[in-house]
mmCIF file of C-alpha atoms in Angstrom:
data_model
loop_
_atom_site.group_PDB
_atom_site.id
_atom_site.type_symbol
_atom_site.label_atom_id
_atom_site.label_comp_id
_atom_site.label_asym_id
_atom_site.label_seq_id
_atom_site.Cartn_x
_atom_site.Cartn_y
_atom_site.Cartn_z
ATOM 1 C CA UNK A 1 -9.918 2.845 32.049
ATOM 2 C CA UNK A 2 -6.827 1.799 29.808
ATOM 3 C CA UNK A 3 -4.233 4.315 28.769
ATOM 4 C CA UNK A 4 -5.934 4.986 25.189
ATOM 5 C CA UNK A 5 -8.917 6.435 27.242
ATOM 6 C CA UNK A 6 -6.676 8.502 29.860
ATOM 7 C CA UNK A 7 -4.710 9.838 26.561
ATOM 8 C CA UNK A 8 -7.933 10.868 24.934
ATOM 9 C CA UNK A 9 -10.251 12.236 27.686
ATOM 10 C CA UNK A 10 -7.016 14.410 28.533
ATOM 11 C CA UNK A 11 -7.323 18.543 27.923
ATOM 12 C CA UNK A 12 -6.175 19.767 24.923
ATOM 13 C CA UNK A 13 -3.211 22.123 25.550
ATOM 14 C CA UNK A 14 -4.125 24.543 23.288
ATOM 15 C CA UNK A 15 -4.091 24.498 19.252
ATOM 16 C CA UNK A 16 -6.964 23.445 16.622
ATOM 17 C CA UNK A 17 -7.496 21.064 14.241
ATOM 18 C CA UNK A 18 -5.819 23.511 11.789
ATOM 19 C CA UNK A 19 -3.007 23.300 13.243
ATOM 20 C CA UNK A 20 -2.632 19.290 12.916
ATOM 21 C CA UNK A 21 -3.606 19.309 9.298
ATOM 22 C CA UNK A 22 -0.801 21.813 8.710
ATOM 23 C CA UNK A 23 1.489 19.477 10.283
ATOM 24 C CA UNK A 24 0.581 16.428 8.789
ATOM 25 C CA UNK A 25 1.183 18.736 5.620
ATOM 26 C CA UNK A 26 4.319 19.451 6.421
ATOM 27 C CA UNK A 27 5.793 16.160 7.515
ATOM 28 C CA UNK A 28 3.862 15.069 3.936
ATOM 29 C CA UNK A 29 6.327 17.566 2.250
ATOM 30 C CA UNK A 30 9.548 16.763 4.135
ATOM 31 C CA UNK A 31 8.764 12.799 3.629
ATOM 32 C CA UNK A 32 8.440 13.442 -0.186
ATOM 33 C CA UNK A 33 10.822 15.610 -1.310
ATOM 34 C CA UNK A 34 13.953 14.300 1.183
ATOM 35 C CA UNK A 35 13.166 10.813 1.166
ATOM 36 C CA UNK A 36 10.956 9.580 -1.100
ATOM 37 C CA UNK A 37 11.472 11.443 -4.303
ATOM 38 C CA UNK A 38 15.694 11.121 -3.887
ATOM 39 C CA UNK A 39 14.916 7.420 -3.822
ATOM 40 C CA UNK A 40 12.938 7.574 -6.852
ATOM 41 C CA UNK A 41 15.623 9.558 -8.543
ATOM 42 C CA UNK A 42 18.090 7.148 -7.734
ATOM 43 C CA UNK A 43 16.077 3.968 -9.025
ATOM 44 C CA UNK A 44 15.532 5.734 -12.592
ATOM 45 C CA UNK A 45 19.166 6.479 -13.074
ATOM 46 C CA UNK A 46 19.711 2.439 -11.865
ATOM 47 C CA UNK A 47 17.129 1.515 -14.845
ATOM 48 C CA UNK A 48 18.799 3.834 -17.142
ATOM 49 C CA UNK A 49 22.474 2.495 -16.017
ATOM 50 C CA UNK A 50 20.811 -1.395 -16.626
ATOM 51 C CA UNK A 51 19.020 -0.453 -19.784
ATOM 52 C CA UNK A 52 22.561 0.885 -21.395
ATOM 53 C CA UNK A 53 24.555 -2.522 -19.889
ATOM 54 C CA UNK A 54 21.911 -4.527 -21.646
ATOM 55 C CA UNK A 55 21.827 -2.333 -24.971
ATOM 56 C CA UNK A 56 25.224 -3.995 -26.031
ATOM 57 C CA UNK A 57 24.312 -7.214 -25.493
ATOM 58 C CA UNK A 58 20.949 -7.831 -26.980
ATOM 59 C CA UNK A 59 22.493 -7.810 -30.735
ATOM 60 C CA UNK A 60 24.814 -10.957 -29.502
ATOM 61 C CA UNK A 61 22.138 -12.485 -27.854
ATOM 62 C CA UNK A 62 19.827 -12.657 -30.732
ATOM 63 C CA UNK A 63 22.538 -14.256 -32.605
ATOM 64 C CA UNK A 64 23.174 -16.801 -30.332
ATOM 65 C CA UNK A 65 19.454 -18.038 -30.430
ATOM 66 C CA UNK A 66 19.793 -17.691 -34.295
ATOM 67 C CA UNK A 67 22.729 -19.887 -33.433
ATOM 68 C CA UNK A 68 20.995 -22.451 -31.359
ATOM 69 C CA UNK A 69 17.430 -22.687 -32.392
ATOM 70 C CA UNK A 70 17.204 -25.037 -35.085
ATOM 71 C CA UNK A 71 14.200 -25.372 -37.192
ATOM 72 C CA UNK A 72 11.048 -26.974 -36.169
ATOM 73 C CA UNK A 73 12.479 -26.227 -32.612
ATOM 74 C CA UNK A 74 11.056 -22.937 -31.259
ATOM 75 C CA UNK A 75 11.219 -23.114 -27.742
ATOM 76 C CA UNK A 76 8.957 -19.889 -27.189
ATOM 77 C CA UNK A 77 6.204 -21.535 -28.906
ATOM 78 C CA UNK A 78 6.659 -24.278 -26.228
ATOM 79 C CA UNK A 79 6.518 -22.141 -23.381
ATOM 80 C CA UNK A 80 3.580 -20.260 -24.711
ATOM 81 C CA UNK A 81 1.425 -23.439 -24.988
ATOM 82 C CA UNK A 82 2.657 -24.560 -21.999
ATOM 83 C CA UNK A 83 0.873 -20.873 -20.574
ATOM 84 C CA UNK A 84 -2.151 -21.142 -22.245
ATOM 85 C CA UNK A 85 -2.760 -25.125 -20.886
ATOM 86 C CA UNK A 86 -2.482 -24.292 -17.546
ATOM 87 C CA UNK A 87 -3.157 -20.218 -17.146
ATOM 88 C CA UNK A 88 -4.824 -18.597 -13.663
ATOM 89 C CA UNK A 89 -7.535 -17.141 -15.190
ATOM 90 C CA UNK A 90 -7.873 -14.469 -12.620
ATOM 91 C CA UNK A 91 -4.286 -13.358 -13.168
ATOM 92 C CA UNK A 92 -4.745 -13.331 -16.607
ATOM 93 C CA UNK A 93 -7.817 -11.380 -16.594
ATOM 94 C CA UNK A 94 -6.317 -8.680 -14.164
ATOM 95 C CA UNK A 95 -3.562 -8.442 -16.633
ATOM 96 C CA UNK A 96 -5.947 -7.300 -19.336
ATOM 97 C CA UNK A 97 -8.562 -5.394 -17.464
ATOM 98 C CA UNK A 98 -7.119 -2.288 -15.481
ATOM 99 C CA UNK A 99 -10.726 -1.951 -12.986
ATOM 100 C CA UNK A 100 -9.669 -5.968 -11.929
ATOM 101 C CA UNK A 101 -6.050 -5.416 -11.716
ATOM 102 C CA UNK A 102 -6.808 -2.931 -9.385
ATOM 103 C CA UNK A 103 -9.310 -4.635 -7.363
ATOM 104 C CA UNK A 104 -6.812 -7.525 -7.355
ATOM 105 C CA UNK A 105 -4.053 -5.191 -5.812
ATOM 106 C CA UNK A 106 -6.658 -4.047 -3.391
ATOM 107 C CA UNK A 107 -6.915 -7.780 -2.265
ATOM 108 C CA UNK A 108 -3.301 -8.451 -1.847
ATOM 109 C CA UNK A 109 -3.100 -5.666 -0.153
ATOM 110 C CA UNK A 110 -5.674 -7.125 2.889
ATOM 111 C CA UNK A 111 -3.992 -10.199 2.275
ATOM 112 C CA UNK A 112 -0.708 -8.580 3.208
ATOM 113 C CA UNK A 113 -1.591 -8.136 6.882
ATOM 114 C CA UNK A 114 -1.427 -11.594 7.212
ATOM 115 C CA UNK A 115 1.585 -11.725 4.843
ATOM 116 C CA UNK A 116 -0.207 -13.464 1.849
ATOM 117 C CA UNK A 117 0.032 -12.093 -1.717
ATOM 118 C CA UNK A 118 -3.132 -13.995 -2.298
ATOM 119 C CA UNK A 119 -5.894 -12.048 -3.618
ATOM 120 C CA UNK A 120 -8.268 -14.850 -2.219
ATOM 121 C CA UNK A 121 -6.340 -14.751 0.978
ATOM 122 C CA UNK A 122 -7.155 -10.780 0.986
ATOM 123 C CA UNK A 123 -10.761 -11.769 0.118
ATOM 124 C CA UNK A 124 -11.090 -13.965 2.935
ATOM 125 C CA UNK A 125 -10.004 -11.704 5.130
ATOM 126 C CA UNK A 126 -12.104 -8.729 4.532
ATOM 127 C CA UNK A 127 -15.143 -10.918 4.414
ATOM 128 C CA UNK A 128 -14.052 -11.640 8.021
ATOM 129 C CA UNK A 129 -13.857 -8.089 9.427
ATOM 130 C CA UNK A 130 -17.110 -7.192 7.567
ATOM 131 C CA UNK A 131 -18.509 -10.896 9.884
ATOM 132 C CA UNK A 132 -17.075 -9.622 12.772
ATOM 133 C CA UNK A 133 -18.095 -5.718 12.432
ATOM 134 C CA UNK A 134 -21.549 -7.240 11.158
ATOM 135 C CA UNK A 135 -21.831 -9.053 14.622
ATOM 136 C CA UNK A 136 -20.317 -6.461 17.176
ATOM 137 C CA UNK A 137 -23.015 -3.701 15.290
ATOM 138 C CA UNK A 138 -20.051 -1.660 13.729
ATOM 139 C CA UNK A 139 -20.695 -2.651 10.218
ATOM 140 C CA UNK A 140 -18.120 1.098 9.932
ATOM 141 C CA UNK A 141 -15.075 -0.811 10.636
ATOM 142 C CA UNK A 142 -15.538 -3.060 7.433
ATOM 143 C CA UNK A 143 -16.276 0.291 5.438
ATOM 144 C CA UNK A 144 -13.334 1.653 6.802
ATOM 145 C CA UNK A 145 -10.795 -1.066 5.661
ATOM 146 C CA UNK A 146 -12.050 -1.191 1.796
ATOM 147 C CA UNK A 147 -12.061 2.808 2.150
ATOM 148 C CA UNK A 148 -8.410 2.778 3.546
ATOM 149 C CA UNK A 149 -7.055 -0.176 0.900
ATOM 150 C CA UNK A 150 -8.673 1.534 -1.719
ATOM 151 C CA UNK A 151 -6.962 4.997 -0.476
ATOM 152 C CA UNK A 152 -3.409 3.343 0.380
ATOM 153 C CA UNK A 153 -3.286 1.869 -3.225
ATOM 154 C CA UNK A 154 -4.305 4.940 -4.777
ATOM 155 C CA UNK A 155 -1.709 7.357 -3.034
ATOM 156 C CA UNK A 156 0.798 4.449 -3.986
ATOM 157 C CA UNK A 157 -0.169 4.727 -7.631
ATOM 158 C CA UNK A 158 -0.034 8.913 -7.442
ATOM 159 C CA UNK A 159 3.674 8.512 -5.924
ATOM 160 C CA UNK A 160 4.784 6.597 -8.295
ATOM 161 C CA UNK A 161 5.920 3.722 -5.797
ATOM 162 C CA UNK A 162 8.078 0.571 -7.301
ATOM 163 C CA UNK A 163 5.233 -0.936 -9.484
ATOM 164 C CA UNK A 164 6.181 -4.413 -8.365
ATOM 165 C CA UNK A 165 5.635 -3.204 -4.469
ATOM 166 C CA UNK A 166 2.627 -1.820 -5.653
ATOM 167 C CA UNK A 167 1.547 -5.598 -7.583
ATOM 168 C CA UNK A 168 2.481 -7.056 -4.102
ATOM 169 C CA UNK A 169 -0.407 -4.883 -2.433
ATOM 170 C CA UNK A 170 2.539 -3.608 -0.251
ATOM 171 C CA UNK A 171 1.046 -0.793 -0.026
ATOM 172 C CA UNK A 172 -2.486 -1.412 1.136
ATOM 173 C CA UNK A 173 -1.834 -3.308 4.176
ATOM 174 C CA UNK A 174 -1.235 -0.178 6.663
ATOM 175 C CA UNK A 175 -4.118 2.016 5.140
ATOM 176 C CA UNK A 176 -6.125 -1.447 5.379
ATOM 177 C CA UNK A 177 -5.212 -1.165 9.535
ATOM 178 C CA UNK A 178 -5.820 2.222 10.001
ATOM 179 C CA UNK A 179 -9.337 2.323 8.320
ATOM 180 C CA UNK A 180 -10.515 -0.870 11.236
ATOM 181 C CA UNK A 181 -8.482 0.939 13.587
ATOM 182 C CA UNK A 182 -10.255 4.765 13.499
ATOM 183 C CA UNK A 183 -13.711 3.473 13.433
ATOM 184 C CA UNK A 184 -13.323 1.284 16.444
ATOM 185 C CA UNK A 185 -12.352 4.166 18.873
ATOM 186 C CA UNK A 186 -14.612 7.281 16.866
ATOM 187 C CA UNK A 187 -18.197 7.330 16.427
ATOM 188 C CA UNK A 188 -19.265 6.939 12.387
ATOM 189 C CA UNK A 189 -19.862 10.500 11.607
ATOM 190 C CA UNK A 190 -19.238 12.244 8.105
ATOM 191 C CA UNK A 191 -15.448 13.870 9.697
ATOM 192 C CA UNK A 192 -14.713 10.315 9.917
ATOM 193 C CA UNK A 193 -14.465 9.357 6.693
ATOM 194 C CA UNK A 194 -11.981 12.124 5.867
ATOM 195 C CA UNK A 195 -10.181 11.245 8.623
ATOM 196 C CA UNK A 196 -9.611 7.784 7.372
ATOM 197 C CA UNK A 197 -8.878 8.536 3.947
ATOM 198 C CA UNK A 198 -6.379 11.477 5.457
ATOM 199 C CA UNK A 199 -4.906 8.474 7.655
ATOM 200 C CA UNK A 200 -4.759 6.044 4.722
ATOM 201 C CA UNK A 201 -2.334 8.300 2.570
ATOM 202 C CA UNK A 202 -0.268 9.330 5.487
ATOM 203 C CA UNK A 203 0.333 5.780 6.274
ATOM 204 C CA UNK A 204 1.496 5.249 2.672
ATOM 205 C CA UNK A 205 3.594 8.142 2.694
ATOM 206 C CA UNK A 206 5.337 6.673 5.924
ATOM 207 C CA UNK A 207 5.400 3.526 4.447
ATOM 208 C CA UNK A 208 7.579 4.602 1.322
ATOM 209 C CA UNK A 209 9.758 6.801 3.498
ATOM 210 C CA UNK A 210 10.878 4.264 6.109
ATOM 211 C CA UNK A 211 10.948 1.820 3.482
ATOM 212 C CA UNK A 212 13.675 3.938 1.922
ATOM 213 C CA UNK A 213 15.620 4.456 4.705
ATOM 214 C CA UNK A 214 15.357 0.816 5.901
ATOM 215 C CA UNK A 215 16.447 -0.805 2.665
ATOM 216 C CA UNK A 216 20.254 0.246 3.337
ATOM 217 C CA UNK A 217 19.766 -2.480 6.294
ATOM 218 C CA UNK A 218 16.868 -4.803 4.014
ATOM 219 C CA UNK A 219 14.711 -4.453 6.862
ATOM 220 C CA UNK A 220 10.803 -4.164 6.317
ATOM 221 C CA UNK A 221 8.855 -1.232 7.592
ATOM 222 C CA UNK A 222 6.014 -3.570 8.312
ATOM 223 C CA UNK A 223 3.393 -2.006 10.237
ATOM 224 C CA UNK A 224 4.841 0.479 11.375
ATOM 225 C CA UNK A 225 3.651 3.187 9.402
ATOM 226 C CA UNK A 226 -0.388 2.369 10.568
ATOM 227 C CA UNK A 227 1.341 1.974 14.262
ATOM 228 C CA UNK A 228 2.581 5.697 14.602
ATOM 229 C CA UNK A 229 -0.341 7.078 11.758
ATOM 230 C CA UNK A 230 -3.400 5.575 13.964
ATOM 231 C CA UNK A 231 -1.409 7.299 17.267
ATOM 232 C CA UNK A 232 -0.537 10.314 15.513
ATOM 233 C CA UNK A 233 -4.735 10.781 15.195
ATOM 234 C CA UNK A 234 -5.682 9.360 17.912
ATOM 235 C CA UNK A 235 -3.820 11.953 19.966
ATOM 236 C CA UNK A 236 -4.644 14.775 18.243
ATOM 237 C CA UNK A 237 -8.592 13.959 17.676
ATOM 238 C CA UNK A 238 -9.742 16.051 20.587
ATOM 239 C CA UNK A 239 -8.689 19.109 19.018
ATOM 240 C CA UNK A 240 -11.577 18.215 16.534
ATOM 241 C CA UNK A 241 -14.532 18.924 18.382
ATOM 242 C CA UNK A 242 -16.512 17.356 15.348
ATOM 243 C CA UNK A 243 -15.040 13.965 15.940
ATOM 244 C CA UNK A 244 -17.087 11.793 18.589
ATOM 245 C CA UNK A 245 -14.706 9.685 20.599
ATOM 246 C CA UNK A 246 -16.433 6.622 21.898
#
């Protein structure tokens, strides 16, 4: 019997399942508006301070390539045919077509746990846990990560997280972990679903809010945020008597 077992099987000490979904609530709240949101303040006013710095110059600038660019000699032209000769046509497509530029963040997102922004790499890797769930009969834990990436990215998206985090699939790497995590220790009922998808945006919430205060010191919250999210659940799943431990 390891120490997740002891720490499960042990009496509840009182309180509901009420009472943890008000807390998670609340640490939700004091995340956002103290952490999160500040930082978000912060990097509009930066974009707004850049935007006027570059306001200035962008009259000179266009006269310089007035300047320079002599005729017959377009260098944009170049680049552009350049592009289209060698294009990923996967990239390109997600950057026309919203439903695959999603489904490609999704992707870097798995791929992100092994710290790969490769959509393939992401593919390859959830076609492995659904093999592996497949073969130890808990096809749930393959369910579980495309329910928690999906989630993750979405709560990402509804916070308004740095869009080029987001294009990373930074933030669909924890919620990825916590949805194989969950069903490996709790039986695959209907609660357990919502307890993923609860899970999932909690881990993204943590993940934006350490991220902020970690940046001062350009350290990465890495998995952290599915570490303490998968314990915080774990701990307090006996005081859902809906929620079959296994």
């Amino acid at each position: 019997m390891n120490l997740t077992t002891i720490m499960l099987q042990a009496p509840a000490a009182g309180g509901s399942g009420a009472s943890l979904l008000i807390m998670m609530v609340l640490i939700f709240a004091v995340m956002y508006f103290f952490m999160i949101r500040p930082q978000q303040k912060r990097q509009k006013e930066l974009v707004k301070f850049r935007n006027a710095l570059d306001a200035p110059t962008s009259g000179l600038l266009l006269l310089c390539r007035k300047a320079t660019i002599q005729p017959g000699n377009h260098p944009e032209e170049n680049m552009n045919a350049v592009a289209k000769d060698s294009p990923n046509p996967w990239n390109a497509l997600a950057s026309q077509n919203p439903v695959v530029h999603f489904i490609d963040v999704c992707l870097r997102g798995a791929g992100q746990v092994m710290f790969q922004n490769n959509p393939l790499t992401g593919l390859f890797f959830l076609v492995g846990i659904f093999w592996g769930a497949y073969s130890a009969h808990m096809i749930s834990v393959g369910i579980g990560a495309v329910l928690g990436t999906i989630m993750g990215t979405l709560t990402a998206y509804a916070l308004r997280a740095p869009r080029e985090n987001i294009n990373m699939g930074l933030h669909g790497y924890n919620g990825i972990l916590v949805g194989c995590a969950l069903p490996t220790f709790f039986a695959a009922t209907p609660l357990l679903w919502g307890y993923i998808v609860a899970g999932s945006i909690f881990s993204t919430v943590l993940m934006m809010a350490v991220s902020s205060m970690l940046r001062t010191w350009k350290v990465s919250a890495m998995t952290g945020p599915f570490v303490i999210t998968t314990w915080f659940l774990m701990l307090a799943a006996y005081n859902f008597g809906n929620i079959q431990i296994i």
